[in-house]
XYZ file of N, CA and C in Angstrom:
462
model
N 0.848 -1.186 0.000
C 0.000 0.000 0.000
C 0.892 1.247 0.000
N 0.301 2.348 -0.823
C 1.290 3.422 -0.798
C 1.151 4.319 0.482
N 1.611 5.295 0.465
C 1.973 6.090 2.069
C 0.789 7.018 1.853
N 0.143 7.301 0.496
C -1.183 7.735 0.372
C -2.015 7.267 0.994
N -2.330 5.916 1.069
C -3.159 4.912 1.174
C -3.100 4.547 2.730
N -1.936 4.745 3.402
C -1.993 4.645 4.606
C -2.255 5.205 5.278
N -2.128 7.100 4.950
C -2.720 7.951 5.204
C -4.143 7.696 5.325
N -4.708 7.471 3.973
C -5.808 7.853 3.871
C -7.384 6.528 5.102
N -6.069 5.315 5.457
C -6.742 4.623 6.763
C -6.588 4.945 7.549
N -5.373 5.914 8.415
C -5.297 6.463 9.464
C -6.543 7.229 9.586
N -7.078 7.653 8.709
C -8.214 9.020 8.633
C -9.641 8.402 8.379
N -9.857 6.773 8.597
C -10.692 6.114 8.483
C -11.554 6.216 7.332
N -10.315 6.222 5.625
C -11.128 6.271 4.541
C -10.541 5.141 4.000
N -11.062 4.759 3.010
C -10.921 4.077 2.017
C -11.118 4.570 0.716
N -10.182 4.626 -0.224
C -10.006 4.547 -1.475
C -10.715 3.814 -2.476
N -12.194 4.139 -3.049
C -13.271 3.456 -3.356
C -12.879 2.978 -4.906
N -13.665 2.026 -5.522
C -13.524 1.361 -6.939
C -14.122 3.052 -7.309
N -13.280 2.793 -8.950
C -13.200 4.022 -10.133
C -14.768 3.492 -9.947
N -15.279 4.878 -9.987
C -17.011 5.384 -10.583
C -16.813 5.217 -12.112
N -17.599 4.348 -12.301
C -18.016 4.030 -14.324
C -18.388 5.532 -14.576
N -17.830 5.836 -16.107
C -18.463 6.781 -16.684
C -19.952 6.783 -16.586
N -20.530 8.248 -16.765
C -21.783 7.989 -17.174
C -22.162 7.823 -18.174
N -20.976 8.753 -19.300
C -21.401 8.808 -20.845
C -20.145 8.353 -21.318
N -19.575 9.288 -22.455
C -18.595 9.172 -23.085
C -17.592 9.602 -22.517
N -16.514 9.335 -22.147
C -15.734 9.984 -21.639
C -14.900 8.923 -20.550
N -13.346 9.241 -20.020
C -12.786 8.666 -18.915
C -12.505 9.636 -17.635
N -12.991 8.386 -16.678
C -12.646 9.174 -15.306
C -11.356 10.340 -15.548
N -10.885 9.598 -15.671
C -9.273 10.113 -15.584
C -8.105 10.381 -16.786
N -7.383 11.056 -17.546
C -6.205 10.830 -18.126
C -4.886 11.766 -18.001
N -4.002 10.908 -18.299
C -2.490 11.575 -18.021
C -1.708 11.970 -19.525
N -1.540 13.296 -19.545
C -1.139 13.886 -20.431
C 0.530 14.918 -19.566
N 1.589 14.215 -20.127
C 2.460 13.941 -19.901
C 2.651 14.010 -17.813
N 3.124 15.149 -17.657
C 3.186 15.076 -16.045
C 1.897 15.384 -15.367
N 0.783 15.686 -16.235
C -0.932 15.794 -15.377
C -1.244 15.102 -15.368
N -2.569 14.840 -14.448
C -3.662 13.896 -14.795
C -4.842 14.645 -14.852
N -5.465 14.402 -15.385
C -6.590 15.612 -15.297
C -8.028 14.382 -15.031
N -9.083 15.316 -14.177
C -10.087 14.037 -13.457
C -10.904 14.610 -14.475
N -12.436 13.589 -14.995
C -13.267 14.026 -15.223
C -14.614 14.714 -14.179
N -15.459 15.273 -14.047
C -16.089 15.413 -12.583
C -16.408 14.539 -12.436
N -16.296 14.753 -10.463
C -16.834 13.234 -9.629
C -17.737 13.771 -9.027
N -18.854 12.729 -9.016
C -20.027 13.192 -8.403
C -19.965 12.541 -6.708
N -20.459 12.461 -5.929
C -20.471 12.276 -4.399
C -21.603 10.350 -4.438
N -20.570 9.654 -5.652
C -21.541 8.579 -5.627
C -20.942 7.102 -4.799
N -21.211 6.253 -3.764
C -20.955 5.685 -2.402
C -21.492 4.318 -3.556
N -20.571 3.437 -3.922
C -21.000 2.563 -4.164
C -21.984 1.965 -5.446
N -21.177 3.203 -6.376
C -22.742 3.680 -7.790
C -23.646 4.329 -7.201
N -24.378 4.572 -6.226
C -25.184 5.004 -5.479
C -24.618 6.507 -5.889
N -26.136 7.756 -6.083
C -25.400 9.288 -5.377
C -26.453 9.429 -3.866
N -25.513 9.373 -2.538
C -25.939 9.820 -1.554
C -26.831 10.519 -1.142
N -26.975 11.768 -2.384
C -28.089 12.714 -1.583
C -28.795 13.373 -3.078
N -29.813 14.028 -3.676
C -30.265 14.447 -4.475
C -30.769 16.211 -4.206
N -30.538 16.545 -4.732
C -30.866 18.333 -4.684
C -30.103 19.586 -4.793
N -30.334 20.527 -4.581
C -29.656 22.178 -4.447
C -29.630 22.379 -2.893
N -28.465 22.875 -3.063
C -27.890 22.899 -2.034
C -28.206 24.774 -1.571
N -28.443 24.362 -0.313
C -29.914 25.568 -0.078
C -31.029 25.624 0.127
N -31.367 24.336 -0.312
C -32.739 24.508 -0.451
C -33.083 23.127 0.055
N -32.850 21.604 -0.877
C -32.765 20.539 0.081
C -31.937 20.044 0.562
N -30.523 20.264 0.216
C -29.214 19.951 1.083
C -28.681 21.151 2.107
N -28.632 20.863 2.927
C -27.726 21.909 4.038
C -25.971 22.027 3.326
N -26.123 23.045 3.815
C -24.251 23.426 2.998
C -23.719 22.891 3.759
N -23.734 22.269 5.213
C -22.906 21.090 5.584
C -22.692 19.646 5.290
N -23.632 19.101 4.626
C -23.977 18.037 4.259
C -23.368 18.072 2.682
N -23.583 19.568 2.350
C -22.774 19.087 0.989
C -21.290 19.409 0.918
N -20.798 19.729 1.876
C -19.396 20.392 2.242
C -18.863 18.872 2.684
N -19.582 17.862 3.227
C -18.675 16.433 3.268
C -19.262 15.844 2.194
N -20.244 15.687 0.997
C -20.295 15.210 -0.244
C -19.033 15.687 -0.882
N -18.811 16.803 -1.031
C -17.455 17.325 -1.641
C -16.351 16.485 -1.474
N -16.130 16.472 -0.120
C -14.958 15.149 0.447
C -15.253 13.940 -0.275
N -16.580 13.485 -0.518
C -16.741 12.219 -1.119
C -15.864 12.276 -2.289
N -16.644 13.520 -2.774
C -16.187 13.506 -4.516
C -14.172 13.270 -4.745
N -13.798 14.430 -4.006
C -12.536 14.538 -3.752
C -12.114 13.168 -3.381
N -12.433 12.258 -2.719
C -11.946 10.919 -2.509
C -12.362 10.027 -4.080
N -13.283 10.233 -4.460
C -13.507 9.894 -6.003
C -12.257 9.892 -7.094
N -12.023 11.348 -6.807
C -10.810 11.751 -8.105
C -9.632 11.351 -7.729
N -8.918 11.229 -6.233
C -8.083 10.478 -6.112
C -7.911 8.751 -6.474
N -9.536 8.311 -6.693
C -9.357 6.922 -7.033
C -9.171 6.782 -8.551
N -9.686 7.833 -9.195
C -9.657 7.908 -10.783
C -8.110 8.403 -11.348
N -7.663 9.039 -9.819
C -6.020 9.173 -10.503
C -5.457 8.339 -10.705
N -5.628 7.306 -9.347
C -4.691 6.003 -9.199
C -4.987 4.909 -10.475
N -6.491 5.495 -10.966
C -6.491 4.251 -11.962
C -5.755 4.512 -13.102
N -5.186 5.789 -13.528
C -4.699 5.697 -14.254
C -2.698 5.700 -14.411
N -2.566 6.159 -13.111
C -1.369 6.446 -12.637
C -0.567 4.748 -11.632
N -1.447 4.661 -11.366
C -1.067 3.015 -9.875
C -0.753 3.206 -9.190
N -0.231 4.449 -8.451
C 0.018 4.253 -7.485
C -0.097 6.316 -7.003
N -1.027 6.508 -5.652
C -0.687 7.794 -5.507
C 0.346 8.334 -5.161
N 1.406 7.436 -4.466
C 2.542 8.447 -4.010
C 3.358 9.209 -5.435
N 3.017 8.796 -6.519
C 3.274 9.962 -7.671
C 2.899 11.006 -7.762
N 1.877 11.329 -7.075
C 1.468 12.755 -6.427
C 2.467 13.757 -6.633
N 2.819 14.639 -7.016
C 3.773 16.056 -6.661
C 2.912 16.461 -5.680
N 1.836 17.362 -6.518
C 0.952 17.841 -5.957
C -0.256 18.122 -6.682
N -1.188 18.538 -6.074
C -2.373 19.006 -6.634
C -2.294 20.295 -7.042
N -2.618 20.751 -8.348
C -2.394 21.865 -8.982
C -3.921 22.424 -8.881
N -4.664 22.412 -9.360
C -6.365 22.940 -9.613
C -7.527 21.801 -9.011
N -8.528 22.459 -8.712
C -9.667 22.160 -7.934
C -10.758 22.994 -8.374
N -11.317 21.722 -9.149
C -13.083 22.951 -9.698
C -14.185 22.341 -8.814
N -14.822 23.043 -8.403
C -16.163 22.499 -7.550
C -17.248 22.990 -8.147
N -17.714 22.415 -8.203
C -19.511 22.742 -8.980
C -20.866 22.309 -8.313
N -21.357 24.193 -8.152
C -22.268 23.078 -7.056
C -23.746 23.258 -7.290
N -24.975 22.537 -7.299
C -25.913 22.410 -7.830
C -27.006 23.793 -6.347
N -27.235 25.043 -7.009
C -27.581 25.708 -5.866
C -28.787 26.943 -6.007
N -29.155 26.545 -5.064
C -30.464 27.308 -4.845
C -30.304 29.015 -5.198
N -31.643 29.645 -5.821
C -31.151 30.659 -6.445
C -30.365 32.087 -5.386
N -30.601 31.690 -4.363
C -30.134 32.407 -2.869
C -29.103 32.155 -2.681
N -28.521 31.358 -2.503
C -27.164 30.762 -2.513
C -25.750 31.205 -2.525
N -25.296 31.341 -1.778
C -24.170 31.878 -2.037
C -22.754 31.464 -1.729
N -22.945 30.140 -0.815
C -21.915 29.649 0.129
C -21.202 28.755 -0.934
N -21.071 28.857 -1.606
C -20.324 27.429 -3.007
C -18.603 27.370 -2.403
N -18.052 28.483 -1.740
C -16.630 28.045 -1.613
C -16.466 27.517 -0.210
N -17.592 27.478 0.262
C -17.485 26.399 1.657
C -18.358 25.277 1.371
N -18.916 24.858 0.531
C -19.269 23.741 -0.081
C -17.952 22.759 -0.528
N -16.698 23.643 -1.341
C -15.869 23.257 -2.497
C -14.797 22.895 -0.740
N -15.105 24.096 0.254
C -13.610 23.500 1.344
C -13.694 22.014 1.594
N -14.800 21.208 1.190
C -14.821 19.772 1.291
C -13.903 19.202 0.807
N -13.729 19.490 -0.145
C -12.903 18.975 -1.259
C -11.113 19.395 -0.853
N -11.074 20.300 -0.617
C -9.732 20.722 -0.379
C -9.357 20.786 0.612
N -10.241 20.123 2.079
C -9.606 19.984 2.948
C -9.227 18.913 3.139
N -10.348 17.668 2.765
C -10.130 16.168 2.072
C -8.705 16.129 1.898
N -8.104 17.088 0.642
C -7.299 16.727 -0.043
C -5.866 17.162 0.682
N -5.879 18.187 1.510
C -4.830 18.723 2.300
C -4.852 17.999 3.554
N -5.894 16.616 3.966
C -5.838 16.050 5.360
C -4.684 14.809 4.274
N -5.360 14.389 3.584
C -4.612 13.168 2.726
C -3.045 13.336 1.929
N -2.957 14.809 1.629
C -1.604 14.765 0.772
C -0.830 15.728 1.337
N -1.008 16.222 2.802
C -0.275 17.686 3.437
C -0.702 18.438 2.126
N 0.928 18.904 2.464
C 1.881 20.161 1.415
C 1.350 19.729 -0.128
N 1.317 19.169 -0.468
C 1.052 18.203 -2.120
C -0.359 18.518 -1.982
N -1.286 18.600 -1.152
C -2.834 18.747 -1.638
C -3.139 20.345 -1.611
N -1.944 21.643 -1.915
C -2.510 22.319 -1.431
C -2.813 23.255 -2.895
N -3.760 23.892 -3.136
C -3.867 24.012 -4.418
C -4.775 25.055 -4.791
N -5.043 25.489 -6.129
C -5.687 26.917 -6.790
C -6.929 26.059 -6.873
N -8.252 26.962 -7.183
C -9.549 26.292 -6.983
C -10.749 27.735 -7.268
N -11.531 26.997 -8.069
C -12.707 27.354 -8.814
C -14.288 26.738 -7.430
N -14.721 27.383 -6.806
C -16.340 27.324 -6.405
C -17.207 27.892 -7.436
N -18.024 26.699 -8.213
C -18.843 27.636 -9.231
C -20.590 27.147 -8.634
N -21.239 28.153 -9.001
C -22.725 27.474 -8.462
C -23.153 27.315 -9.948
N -24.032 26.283 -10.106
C -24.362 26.078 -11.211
C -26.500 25.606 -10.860
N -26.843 25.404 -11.573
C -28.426 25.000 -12.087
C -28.996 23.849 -11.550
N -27.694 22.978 -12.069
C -28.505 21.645 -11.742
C -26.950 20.678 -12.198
N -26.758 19.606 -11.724
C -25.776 18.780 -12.140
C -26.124 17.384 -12.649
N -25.541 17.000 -12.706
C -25.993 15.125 -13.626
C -26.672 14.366 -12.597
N -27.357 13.701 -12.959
C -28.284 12.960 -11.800
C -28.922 13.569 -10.773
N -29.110 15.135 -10.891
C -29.612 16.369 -9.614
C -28.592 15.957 -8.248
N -26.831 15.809 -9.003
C -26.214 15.912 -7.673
C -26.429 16.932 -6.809
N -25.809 17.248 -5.418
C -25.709 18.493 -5.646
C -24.144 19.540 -5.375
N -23.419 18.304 -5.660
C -21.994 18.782 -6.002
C -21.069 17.813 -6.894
N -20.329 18.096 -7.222
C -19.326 17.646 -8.442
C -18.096 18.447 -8.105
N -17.313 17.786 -8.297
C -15.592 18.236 -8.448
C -14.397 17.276 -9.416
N -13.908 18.709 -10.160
C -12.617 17.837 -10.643
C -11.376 18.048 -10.011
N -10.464 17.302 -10.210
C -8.877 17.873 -9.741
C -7.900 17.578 -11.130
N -6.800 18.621 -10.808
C -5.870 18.253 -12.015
C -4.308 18.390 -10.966
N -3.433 17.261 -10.962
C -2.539 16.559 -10.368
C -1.439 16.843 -11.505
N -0.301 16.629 -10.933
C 1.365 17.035 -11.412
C 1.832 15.731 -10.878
N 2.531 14.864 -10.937
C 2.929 13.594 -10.946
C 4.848 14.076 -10.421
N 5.252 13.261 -10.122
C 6.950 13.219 -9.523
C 7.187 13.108 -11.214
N 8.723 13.402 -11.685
C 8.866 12.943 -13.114
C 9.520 11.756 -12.761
């Protein structure tokens, strides 16, 4: 197991099977030292956990640890394409997208899910630039989505 991975049991997670596409497209690909994720939705098993706008039927706390889900998502879609996370450099970009009520305004404490996830699991290496966008509605009426884009050791 990598020192990612050991991390990431000290912190009582597990590193879940790659989420199947929904459509066309791959979780994940590596274009020379990136990997770039496709969005991960907050889905536990194929399952998505919770359905709605956040605001309205999700509490922004509830979707602030969906975020973490997702963020644990894209680390599994890295490894599938990479094998192993300690290739990690670091995490370069973080987009969060979040499905939100027209009031709404909290999307970058929705997205700290995601990037705190990622700074409990990779220190210094998870610490990174980042997009909170509110959006309409997301695939399956998530009510968050996130990608990451990763720098690899050469």
């Amino acid at each position: 197991m990598s020192a990612v991975e050991d991390r990431l049991a000290e912190l009582g997670l597990t590193l879940p099977d790659v989420v199947p596409p929904l459509a066309a497209y791959q979780p994940a690909v590596q274009s020379g030292l990136y990997v770039y994720t496709a969005g991960q939705l907050p889905l536990v098993k194929g399952k998505l956990l919770v359905t709605g706008k956040v605001g309205a039927e999700v509490p922004p706390e509830q979707a602030k640890e969906l975020a973490g889900v997702c963020a644990l998502n894209a680390l599994a879609a890295v490894k599938s394409v990479v094998g192993d996370l300690d290739r990690i450099a670091r995490v370069v970009k973080v987009v969060g997208f979040v499905a939100s009520a027209t009031d709404f305004t909290g999307q970058p404490g929705v997205v700290n899910g995601a990037s705190e996830l990622l700074g409990e699991v990779l220190g210094d290496k998870g610490v990174h630039a980042r997009s909170a966008v509110g959006v309409a509605v997301l695939p399956l009426d998530a009510p968050v989505e996130v990608e990451i884009q990763v720098e690899l050791v050469p």
